[in-house]
Short mmCIF file of C-alpha atoms in Angstrom, two decimals:
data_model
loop_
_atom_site.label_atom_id
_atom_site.label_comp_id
_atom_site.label_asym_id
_atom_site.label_seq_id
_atom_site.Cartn_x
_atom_site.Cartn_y
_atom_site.Cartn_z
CA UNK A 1 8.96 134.59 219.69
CA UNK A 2 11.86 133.80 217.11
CA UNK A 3 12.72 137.20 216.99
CA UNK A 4 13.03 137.90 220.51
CA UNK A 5 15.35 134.54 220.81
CA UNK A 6 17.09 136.04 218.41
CA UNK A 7 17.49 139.29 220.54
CA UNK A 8 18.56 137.06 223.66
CA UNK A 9 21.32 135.56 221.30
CA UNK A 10 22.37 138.80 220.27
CA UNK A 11 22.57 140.40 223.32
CA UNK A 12 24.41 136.98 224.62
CA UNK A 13 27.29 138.19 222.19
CA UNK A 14 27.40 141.61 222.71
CA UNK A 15 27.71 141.29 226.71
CA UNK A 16 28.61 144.23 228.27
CA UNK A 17 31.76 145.13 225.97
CA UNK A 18 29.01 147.73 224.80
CA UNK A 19 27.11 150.34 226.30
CA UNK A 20 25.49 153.97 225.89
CA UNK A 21 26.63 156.47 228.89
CA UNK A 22 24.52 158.29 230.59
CA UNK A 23 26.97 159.53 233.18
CA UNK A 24 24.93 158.32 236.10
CA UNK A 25 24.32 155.23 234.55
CA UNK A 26 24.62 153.01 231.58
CA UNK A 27 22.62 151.13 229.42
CA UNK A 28 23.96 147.46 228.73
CA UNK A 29 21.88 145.23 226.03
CA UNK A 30 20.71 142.76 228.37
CA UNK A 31 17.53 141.24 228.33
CA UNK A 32 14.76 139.28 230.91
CA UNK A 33 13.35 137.51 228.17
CA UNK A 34 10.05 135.52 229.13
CA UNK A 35 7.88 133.31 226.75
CA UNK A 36 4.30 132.46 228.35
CA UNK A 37 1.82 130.69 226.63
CA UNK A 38 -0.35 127.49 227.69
CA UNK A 39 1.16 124.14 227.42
CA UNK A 40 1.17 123.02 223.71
CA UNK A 41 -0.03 125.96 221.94
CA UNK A 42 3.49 126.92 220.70
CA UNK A 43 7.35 125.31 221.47
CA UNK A 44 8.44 128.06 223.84
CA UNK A 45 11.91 125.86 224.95
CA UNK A 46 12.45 125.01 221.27
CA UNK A 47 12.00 128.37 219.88
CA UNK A 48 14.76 129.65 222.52
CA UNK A 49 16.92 126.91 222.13
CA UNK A 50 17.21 127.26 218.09
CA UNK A 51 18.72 130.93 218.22
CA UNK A 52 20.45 129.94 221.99
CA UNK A 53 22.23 126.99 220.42
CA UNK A 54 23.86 129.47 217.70
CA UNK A 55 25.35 131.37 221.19
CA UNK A 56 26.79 128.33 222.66
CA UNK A 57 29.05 127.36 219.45
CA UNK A 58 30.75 130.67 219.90
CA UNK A 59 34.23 130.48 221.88
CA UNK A 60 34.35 132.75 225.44
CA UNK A 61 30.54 132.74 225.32
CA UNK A 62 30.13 131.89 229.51
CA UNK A 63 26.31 130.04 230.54
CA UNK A 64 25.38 129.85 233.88
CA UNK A 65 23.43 126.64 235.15
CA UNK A 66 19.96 126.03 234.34
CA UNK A 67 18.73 125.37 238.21
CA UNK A 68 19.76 128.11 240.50
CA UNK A 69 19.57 129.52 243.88
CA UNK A 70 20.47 133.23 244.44
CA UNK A 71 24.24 131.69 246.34
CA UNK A 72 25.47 129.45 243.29
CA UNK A 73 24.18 132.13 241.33
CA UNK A 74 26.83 134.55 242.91
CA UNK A 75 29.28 131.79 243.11
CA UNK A 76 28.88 131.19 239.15
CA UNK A 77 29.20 135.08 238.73
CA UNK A 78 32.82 134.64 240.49
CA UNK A 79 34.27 131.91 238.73
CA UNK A 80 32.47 133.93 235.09
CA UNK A 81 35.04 136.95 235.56
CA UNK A 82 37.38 137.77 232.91
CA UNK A 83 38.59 140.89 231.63
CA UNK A 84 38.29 142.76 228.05
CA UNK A 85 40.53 146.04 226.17
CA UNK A 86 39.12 148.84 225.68
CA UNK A 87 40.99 152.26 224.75
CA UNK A 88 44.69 150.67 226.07
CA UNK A 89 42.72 149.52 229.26
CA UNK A 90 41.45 146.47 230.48
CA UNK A 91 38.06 146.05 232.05
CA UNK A 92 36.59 143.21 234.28
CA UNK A 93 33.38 141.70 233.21
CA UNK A 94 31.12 138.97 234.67
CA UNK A 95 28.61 137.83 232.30
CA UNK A 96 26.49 135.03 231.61
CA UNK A 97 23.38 134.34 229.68
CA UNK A 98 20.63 131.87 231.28
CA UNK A 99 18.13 129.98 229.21
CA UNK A 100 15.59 127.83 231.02
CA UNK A 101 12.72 125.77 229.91
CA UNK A 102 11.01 126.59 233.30
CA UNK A 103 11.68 130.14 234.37
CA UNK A 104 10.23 128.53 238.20
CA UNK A 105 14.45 126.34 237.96
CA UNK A 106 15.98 129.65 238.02
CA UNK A 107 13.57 132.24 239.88
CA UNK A 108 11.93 131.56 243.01
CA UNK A 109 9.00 134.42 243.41
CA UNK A 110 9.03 133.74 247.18
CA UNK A 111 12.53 134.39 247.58
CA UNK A 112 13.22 138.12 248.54
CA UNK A 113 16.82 138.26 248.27
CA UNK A 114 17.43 135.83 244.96
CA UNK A 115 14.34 138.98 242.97
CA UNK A 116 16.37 141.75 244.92
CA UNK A 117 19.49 139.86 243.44
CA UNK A 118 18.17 140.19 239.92
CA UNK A 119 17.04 143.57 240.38
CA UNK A 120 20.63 144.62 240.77
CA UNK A 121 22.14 142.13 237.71
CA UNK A 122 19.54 143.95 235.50
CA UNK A 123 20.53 147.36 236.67
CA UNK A 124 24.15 146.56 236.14
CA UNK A 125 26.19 147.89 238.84
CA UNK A 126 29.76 148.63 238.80
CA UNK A 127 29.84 145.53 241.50
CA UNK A 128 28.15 143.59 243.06
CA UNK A 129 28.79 142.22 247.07
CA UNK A 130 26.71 139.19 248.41
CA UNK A 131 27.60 137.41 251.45
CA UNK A 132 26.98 133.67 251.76
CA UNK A 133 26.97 131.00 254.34
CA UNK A 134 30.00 128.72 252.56
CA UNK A 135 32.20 131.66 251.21
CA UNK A 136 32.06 134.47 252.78
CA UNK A 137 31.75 137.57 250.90
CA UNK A 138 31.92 137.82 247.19
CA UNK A 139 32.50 140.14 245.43
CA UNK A 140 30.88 140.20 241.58
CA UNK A 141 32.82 142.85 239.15
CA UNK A 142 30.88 144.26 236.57
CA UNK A 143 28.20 141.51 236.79
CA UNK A 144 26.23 140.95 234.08
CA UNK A 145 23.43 138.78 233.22
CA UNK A 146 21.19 137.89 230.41
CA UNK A 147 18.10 135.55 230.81
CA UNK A 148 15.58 133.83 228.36
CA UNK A 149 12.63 131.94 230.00
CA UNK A 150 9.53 129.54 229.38
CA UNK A 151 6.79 129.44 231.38
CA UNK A 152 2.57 129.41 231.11
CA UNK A 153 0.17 131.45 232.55
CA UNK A 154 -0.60 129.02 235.29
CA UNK A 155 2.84 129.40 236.77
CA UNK A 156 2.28 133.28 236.59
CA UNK A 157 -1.03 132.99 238.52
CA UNK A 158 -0.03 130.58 241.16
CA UNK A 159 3.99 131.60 242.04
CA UNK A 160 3.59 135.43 240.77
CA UNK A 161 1.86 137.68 243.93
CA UNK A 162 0.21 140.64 243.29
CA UNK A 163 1.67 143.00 244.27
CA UNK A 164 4.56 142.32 242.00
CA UNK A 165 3.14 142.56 239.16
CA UNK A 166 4.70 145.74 237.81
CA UNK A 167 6.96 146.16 240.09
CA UNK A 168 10.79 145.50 240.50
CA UNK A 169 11.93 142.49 238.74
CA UNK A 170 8.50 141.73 236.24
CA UNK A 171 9.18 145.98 234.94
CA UNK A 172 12.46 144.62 234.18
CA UNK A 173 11.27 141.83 231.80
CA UNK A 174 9.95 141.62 228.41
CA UNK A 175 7.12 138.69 228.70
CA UNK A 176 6.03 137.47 225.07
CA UNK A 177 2.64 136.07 225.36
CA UNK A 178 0.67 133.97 222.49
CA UNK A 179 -2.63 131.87 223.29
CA UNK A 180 -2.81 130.53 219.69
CA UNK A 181 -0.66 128.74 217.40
CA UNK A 182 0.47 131.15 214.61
CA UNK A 183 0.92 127.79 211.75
CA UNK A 184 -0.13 124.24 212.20
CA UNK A 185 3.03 121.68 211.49
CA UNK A 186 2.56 118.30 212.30
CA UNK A 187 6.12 117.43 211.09
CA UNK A 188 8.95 119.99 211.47
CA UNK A 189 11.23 117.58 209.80
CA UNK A 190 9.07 118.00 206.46
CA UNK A 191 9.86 121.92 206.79
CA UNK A 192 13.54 122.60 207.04
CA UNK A 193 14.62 124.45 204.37
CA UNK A 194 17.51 123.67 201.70
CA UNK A 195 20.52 124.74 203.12
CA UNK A 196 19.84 125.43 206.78
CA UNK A 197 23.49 124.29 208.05
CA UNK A 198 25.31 126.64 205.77
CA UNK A 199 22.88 129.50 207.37
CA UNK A 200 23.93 128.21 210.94
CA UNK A 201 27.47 128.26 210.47
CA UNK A 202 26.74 131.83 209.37
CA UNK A 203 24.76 132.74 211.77
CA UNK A 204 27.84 131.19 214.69
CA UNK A 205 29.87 133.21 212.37
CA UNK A 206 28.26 136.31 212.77
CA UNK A 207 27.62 136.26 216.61
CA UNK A 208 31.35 135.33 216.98
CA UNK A 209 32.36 138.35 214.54
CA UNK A 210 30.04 140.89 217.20
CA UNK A 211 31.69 138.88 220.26
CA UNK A 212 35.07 139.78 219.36
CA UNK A 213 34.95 143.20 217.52
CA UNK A 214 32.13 145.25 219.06
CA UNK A 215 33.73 146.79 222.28
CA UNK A 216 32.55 150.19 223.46
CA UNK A 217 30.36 153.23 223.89
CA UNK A 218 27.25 153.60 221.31
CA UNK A 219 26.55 157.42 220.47
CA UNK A 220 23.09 158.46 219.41
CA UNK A 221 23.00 160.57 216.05
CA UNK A 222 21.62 163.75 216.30
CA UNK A 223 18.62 162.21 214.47
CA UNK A 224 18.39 159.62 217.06
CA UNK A 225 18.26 162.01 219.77
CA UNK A 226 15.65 164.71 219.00
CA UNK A 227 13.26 161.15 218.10
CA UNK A 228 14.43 160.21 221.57
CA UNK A 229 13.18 163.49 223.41
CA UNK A 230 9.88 163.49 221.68
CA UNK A 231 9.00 159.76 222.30
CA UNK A 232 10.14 160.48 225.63
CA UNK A 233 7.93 163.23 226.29
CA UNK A 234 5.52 161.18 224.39
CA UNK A 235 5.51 158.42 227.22
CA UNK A 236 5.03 160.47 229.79
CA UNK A 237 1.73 162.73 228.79
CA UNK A 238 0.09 159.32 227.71
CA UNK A 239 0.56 159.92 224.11
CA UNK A 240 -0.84 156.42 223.20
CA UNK A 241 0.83 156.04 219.99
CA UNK A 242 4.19 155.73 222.45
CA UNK A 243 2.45 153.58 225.66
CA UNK A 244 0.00 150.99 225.06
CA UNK A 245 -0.15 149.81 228.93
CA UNK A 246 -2.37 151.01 231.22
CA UNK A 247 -1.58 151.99 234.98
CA UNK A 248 -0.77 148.53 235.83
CA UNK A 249 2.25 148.30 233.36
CA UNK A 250 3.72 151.81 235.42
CA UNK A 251 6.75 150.00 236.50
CA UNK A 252 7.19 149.19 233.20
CA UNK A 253 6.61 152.11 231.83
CA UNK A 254 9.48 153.38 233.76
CA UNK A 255 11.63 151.54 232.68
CA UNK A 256 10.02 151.39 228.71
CA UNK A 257 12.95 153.89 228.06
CA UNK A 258 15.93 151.47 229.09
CA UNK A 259 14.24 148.58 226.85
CA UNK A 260 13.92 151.13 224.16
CA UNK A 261 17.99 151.76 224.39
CA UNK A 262 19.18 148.17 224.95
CA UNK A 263 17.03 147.03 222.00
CA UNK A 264 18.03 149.53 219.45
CA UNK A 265 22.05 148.49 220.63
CA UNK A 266 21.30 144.95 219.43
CA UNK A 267 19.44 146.26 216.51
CA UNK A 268 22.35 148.26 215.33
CA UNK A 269 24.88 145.69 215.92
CA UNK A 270 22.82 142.86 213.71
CA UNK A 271 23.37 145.25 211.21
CA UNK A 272 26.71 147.14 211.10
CA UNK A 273 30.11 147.06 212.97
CA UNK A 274 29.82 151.02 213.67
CA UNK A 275 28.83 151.94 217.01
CA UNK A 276 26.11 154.32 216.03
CA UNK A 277 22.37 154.13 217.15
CA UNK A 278 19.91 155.70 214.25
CA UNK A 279 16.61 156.95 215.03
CA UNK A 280 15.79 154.06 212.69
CA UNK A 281 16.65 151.97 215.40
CA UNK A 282 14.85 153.32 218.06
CA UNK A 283 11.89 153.57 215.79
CA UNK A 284 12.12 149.91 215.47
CA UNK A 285 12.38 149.24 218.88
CA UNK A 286 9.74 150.84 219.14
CA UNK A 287 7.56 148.73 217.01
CA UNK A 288 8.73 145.61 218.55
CA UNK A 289 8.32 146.46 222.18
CA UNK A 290 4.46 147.94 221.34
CA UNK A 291 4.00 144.84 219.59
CA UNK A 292 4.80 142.28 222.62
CA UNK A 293 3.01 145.08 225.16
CA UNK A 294 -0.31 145.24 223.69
CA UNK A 295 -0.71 140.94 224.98
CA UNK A 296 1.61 142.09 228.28
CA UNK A 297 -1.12 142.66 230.45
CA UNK A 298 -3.11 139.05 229.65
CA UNK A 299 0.07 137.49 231.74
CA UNK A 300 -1.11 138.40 234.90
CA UNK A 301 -4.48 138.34 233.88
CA UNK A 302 -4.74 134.86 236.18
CA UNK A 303 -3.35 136.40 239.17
CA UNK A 304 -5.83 136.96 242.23
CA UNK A 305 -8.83 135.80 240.47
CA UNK A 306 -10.73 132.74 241.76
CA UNK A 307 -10.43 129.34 239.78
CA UNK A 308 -14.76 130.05 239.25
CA UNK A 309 -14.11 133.96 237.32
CA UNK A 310 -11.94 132.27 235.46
CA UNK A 311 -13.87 129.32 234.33
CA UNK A 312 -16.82 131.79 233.80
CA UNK A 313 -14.56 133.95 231.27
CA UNK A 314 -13.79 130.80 229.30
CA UNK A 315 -17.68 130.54 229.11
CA UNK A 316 -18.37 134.06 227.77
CA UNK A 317 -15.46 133.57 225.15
CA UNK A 318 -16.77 130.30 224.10
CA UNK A 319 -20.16 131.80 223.43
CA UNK A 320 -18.35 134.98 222.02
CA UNK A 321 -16.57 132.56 219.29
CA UNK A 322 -19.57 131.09 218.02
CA UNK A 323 -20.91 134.60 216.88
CA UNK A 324 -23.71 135.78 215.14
CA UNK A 325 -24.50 131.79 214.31
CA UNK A 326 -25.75 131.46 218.22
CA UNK A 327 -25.32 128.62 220.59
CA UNK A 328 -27.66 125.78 222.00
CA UNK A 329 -27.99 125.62 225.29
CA UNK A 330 -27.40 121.95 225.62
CA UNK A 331 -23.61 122.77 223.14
#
């Protein structure tokens, strides 16, 4: 999960100064970032808000509000416009990142326009036109938003229908699921290491450096692009070394290549200044994205099951655990 904040933080720098053109489209490095796991078992707000606080020390760095409804959402978008150089031209931009403990204070499932809404942020359209009640139309140039959000299973199952699952707005995020704490630390005062605030003003330091200096298109090396065509090919004929989800991830899977591309732009700029993707980079996104995929099924694993399946599956893996030792019946 820290390196996925970390991805959120980057991309909240980066903004969409940067981009690779595909003529009919481009790609911009923002993410729907969205840590589930079951109360307790790991610090999902904490974990965001250690590599999300680095973002907000940086100057020009815009955050929208942490409870929204799809109208001050396109309200905030207004007032969030500002304009960047580029080539002797200036370009508008509307971007803000949104981090929220509870990803039910700034999506409501049940609300048709606010997901279509999103749909459209994620895609990143030129502009953006909403209508609403107390302002009339507004108009959103070059909106662009980037979201990091906490939630557990539970929410999934009972505010998730489904017949989203895979489609629209859940193929557009990245969900990072855990079930079981990774260390056990009672105290996390006893663990900070010597020298952590010189590493955070570094850190600020750094995301302020890509905030100001990266601005433009990122070209693929010729490398990049022949590993490009074969993993995409790859994805497509079920080449499983490329998709790990089955036929309920194929929204997902449609949009696997975007995720690919956005990730490898924040990869590249955490390392260099040169706007240049490597097929190192798309190797590594990659890696990352099969990593968080093979667990990105067991978040809607809840949804449309009765509350008595469920209880009867936390039987069978309570048995399962005990192993070749057996069980009692009366344990």
């Amino acid at each position: 999960m820290h390196t996925w904040a970390g991805v959120s933080a980057i991309a909240g720098a980066l903004r969409r100064k940067v981009w690779i053109d595909q003529y009919y489209y481009r790609w911009t490095p923002n993410f729907y970032i969205i840590f589930v796991a079951p109360p307790g078992i790991v610090s999902k707000s904490t974990t965001a808000d250690v590599a999300l606080s680095l973002l907000r020390d940086v100057p020009g760095i815009k955050f929208g509000p942490d409870v929204v409804t799809w109208q001050s959402l396109v309200t905030s978008f207004a007032n969030a416009c500002e304009q960047f150089e580029y080539m002797g031209d200036w370009h508008p931009m509307s971007a803000m990142t949104l981090v929220s403990s509870e990803l039910g204070n700034l999506v409501n499932m049940q609300d048709k326009e606010m997901i279509n809404l999103m749909i459209d942020l994620w895609d990143g359209r030129k502009s953006l036109e909403k209508q609403t009640k107390m302002s009339g139309v507004d108009i959103i140039e070059a909106p662009w938003i980037n979201i990091i959000g906490c939630t557990t299973p539970h929410w999934i199952a009972d505010n998730m229908p489904a017949a989203v699952v895979g489609g629209g707005f859940t193929s557009r995020c990245v969900f990072i699921y855990t079930e079981k704490k990774e260390k056990f630390v009672a105290y996390p005062a006893d663990h900070i290491p010597a020298g952590i605030e010189d590493l955070r003003a570094k850190l600020v330091s750094d995301l302020e450096h890509i905030s100001l200096n990266l601005c433009g298109e990122y070209v693929l090396t010729p490398a990049a692009k022949a590993w490009g065509k074969q993993w995409y090919e790859g994805l497509w004929k079920g080449d499983s070394e490329v998709s790990v989800l089955n036929d309920q991830g194929s929204g997902y899977k449609a949009r696997k290549q975007t995720h690919t591309h956005k990730l490898a732009m924040i990869l590249a700029a955490s390392q260099r200044d040169e706007l240049v993707i490597t097929d190192e980079d798309l190797m590594l996104a990659d890696t990352l994205l099969r990593d968080v995929e093979t667990d990105m099924m067991k978040v809607f694993s809840r949804i449309g099951r009765s509350e008595d399946s469920l209880q009867a599956e936390k039987l069978i893996l309570f048995v399962h655990e005990k192993g070749a030792a057996g069980i009692s019946y009366e344990e």
